[in-house]
Short mmCIF file of C-alpha atoms in Angstrom, two decimals:
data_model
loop_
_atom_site.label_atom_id
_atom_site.label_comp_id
_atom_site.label_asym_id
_atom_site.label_seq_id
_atom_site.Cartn_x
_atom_site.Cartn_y
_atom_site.Cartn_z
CA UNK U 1 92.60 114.32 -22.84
CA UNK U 2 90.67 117.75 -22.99
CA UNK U 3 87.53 117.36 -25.69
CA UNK U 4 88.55 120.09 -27.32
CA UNK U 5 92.44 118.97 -28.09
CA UNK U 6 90.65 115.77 -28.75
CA UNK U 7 88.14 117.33 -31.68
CA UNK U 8 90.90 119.19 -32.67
CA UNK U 9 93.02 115.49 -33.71
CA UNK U 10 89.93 114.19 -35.21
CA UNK U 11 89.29 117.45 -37.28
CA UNK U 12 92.75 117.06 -38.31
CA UNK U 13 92.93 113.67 -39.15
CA UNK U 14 89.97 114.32 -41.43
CA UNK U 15 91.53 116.82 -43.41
CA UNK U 16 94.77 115.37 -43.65
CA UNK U 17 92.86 112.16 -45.03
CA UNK U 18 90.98 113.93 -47.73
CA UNK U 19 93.99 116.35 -48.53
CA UNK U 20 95.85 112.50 -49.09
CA UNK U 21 93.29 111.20 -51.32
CA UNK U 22 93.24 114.12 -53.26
CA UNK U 23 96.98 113.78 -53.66
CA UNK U 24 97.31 110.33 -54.72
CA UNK U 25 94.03 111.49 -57.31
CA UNK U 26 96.13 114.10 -58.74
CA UNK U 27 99.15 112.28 -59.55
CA UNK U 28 97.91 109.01 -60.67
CA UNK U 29 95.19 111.01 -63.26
CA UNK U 30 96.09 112.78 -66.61
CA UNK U 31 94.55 116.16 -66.32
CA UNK U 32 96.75 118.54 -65.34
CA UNK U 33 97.24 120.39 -68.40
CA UNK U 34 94.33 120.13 -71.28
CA UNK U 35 94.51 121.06 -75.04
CA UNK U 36 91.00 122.27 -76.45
CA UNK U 37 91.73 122.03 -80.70
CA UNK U 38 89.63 121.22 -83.46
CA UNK U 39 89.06 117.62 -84.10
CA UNK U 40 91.10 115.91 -86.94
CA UNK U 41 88.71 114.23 -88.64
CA UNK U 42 91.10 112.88 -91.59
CA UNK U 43 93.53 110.57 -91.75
CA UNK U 44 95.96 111.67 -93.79
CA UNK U 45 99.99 110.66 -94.23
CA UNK U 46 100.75 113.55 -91.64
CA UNK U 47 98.73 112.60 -89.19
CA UNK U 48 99.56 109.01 -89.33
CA UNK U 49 103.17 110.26 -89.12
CA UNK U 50 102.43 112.32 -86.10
CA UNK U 51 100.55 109.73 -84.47
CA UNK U 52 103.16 107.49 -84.71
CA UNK U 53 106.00 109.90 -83.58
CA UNK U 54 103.80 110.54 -80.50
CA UNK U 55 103.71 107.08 -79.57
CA UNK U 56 107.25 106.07 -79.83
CA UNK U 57 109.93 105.72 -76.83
CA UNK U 58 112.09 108.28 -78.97
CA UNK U 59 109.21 110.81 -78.90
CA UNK U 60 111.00 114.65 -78.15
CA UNK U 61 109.68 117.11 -75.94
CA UNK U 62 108.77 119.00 -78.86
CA UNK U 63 107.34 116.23 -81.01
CA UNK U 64 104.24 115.12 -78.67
CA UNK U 65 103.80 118.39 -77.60
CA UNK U 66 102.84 119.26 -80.99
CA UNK U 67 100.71 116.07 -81.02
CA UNK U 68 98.62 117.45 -77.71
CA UNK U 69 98.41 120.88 -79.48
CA UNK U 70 96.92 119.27 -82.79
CA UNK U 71 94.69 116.30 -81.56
CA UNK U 72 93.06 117.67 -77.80
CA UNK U 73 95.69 116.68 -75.42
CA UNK U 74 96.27 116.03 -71.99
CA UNK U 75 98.96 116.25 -69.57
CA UNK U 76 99.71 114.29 -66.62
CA UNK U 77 102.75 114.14 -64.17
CA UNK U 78 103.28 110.28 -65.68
CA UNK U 79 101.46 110.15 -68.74
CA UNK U 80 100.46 112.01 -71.79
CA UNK U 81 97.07 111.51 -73.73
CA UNK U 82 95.71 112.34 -77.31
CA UNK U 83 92.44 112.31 -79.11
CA UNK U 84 92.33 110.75 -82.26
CA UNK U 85 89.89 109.03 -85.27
CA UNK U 86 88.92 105.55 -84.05
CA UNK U 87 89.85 104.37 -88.00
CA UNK U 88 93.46 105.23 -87.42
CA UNK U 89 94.00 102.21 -84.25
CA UNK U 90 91.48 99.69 -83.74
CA UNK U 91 93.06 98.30 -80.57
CA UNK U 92 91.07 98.28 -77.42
CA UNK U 93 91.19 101.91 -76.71
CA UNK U 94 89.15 103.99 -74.51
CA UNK U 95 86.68 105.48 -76.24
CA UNK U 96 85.98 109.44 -75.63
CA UNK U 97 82.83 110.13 -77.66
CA UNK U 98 80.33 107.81 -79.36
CA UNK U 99 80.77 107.64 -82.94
CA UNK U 100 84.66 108.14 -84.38
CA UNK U 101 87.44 108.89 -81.43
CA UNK U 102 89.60 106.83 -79.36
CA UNK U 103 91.70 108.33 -76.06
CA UNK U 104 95.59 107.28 -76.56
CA UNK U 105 97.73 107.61 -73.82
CA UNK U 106 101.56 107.23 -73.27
CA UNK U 107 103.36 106.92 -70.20
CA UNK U 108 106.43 108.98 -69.69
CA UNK U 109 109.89 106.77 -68.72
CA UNK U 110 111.97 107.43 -65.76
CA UNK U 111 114.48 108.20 -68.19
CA UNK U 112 112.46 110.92 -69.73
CA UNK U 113 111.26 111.90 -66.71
CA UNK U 114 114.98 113.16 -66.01
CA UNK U 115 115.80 113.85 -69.39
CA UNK U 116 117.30 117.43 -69.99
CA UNK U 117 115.18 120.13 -71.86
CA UNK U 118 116.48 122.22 -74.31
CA UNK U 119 116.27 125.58 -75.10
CA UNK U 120 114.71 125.42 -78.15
CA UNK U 121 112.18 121.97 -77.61
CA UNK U 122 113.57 119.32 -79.88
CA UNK U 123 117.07 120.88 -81.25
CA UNK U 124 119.24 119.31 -79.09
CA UNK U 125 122.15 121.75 -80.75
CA UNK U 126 120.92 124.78 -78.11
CA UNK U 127 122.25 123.18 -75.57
CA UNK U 128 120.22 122.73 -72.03
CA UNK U 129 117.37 124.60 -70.65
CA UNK U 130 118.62 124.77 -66.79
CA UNK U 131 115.39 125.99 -65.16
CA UNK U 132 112.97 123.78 -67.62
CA UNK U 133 114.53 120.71 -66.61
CA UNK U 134 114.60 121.22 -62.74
CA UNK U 135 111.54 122.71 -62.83
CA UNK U 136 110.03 119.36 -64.59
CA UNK U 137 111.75 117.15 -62.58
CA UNK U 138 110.75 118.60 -59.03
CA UNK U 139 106.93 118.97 -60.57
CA UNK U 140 107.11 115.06 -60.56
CA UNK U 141 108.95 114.43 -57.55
CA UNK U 142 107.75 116.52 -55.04
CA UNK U 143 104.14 114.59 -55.16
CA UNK U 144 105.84 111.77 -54.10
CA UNK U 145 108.01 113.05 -51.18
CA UNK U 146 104.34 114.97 -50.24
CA UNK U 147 102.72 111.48 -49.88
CA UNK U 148 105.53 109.84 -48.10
CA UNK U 149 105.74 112.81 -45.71
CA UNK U 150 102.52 112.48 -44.74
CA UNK U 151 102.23 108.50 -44.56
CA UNK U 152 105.05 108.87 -41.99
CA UNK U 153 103.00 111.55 -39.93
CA UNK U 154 100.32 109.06 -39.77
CA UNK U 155 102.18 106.29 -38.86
CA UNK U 156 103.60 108.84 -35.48
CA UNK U 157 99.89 109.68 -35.24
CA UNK U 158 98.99 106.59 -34.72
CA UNK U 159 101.29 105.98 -32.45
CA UNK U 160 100.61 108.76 -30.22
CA UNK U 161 96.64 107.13 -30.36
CA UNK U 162 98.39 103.97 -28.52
CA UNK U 163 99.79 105.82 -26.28
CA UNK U 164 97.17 108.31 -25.26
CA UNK U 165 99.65 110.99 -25.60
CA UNK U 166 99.51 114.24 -28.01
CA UNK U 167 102.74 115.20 -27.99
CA UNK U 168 103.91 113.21 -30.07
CA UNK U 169 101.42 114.78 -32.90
CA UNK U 170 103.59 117.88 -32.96
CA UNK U 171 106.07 115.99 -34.79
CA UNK U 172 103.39 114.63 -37.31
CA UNK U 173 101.93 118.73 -37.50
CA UNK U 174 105.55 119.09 -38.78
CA UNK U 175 105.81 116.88 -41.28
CA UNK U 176 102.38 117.49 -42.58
CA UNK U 177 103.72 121.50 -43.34
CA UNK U 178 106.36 119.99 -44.87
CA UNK U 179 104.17 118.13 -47.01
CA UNK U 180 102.30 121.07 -47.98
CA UNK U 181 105.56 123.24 -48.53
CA UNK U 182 106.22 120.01 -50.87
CA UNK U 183 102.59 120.24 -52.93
CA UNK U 184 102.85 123.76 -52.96
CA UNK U 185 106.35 123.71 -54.56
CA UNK U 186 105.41 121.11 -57.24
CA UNK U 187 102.22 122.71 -58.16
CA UNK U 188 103.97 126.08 -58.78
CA UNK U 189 106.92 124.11 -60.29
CA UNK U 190 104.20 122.94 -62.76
CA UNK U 191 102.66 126.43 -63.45
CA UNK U 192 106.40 127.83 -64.44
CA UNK U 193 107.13 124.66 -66.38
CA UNK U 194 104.18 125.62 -68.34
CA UNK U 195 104.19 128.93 -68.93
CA UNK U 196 107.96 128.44 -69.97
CA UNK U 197 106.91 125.44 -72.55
CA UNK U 198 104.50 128.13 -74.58
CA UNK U 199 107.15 131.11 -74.45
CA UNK U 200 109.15 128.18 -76.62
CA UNK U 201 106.55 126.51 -78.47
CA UNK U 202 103.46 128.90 -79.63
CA UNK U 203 100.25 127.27 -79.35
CA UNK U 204 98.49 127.29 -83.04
CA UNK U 205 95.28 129.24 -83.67
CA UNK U 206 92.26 127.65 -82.86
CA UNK U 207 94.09 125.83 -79.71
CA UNK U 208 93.36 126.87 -76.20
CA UNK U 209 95.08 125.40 -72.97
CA UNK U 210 93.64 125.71 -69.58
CA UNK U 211 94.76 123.68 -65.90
CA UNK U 212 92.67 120.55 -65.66
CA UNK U 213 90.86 119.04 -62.49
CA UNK U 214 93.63 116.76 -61.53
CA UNK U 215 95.92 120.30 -60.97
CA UNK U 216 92.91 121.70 -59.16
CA UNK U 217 93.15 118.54 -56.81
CA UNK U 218 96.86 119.16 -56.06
CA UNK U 219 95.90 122.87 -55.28
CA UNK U 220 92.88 121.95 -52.84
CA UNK U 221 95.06 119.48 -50.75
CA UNK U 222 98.08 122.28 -50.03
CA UNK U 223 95.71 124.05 -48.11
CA UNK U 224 94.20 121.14 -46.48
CA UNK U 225 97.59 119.71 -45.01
CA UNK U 226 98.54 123.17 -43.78
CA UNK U 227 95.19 123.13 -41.84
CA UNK U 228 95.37 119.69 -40.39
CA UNK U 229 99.26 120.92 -39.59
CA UNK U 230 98.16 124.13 -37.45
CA UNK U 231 95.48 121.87 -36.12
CA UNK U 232 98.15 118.79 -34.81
CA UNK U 233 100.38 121.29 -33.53
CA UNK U 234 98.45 123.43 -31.57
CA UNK U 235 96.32 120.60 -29.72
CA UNK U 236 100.00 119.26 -28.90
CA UNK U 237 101.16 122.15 -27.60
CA UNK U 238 98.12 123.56 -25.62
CA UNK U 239 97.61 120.34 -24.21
CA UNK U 240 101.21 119.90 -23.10
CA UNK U 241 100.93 123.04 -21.91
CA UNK U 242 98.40 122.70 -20.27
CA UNK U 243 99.42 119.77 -18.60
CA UNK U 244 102.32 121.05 -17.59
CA UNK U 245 100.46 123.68 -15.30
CA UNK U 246 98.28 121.47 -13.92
CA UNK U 247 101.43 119.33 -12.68
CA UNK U 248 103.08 122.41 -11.02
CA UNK U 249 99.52 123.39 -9.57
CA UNK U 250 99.36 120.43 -8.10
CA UNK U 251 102.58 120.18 -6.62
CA UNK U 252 102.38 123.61 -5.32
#
């Protein structure tokens, strides 16, 4: 094997390594989407109510949305988080700051997870929001078929390693495009899902919402698996090319 087909694999392998890492980061953290609100220092009736609403398996879209509007919210693919007074729960929270807030987080079900969205959050009288709820669904699925995609280019990677061979690779250069046809469509499947969710539901004054680190992650590794595709495919190719004339040289 030429050293430069064979830099070329290693480069590649690098990248897609770090563009998996950053993958897996992405989807198992919960900062896709943050809130930035005033803190709620009291602990009135409302907020109790709101609290509680927010952590319940019969929470609507609309209800703990409001919740990460009021109380500094985040957003993951799996779970959603809120910021509230440390006198409201005294269970064994996470603490976010020293002196009077917890971090409370709930994980979204499978069942919301497919659950339909409605045109107007919360009345389910509207009747269904088409794009909202494919758009959610492929944000949270796509991640998935990304990893697996590239797990299974590895594994034909490897093999191609046992056999000295890297032709084989093409096929793993193919699936690793895929993969980043797969993170690019979820990421902008999350963007659209967003934008959508504040046409619906205003965000109040004093509430800002900006794309956290863990969407930042999923939008560094798109770009990484197309690289480490272009990279597999063309040291497969060259070399088999390569090969090839070298064969008919020699015959000749």
């Amino acid at each position: 094997m030429d050293n430069r087909f064979a830099t070329a694999f290693v480069i590649a392998c690098v990248l897609s390594l770090i563009s998996t890492i950053y993958m897996a980061a992405s989807i198992g953290t919960d900062f896709w989407y943050e809130y930035r609100s005033p803190v709620q220092e009291n602990s009135s009736d409302l907020n109790k109510n709101m609290w509680s609403n927010f952590i319940s398996d019969e929470a609507d879209e609309k209800t703990y949305n409001d919740a990460l509007f009021r109380y500094n919210g985040t957003l993951g693919l799996w779970r959603r988080c809120i910021t509230i007074p440390q006198n409201i729960y005294r269970n064994n929270q996470e603490r976010t700051e020293s002196f009077d807030v917890v971090t409370k987080c709930m994980s979204f079900t499978l069942n919301e997870q497919f659950m339909a969205k409605f045109v107007d959050p919360g009345n389910h009288d509207t009747g269904i929001d088409l794009l909202r709820t494919y758009l959610w669904r492929c944000q949270f699925l796509l991640p998935f078929v990304s990893l697996g995609l590239m797990c299974f280019g590895a594994l034909i990677g490897l093999c191609a390693c046992i056999c000295r061979s890297l032709y084989p690779t093409i096929a793993t250069g193919i699936l690793h495009l895929l993969a980043g046809l797969c993170t690019l469509g979820s990421v902008s499947c999350y963007v659209a899902g967003i934008e959508l969710l504040h046409q619906k539901l205003k965000l109040p004054e004093n509430v800002s919402g900006e794309f956290g680190w863990s969407f930042c992650l999923a939008c560094v590794s798109a770009p990484l698996q197309f690289m480490a595709s272009a990279l597999f495919i063309w040291a497969a190719h060259t070399n088999r090319k390569e090969y090839t004339l070298m064969k008919a040289y020699r015959v000749a």
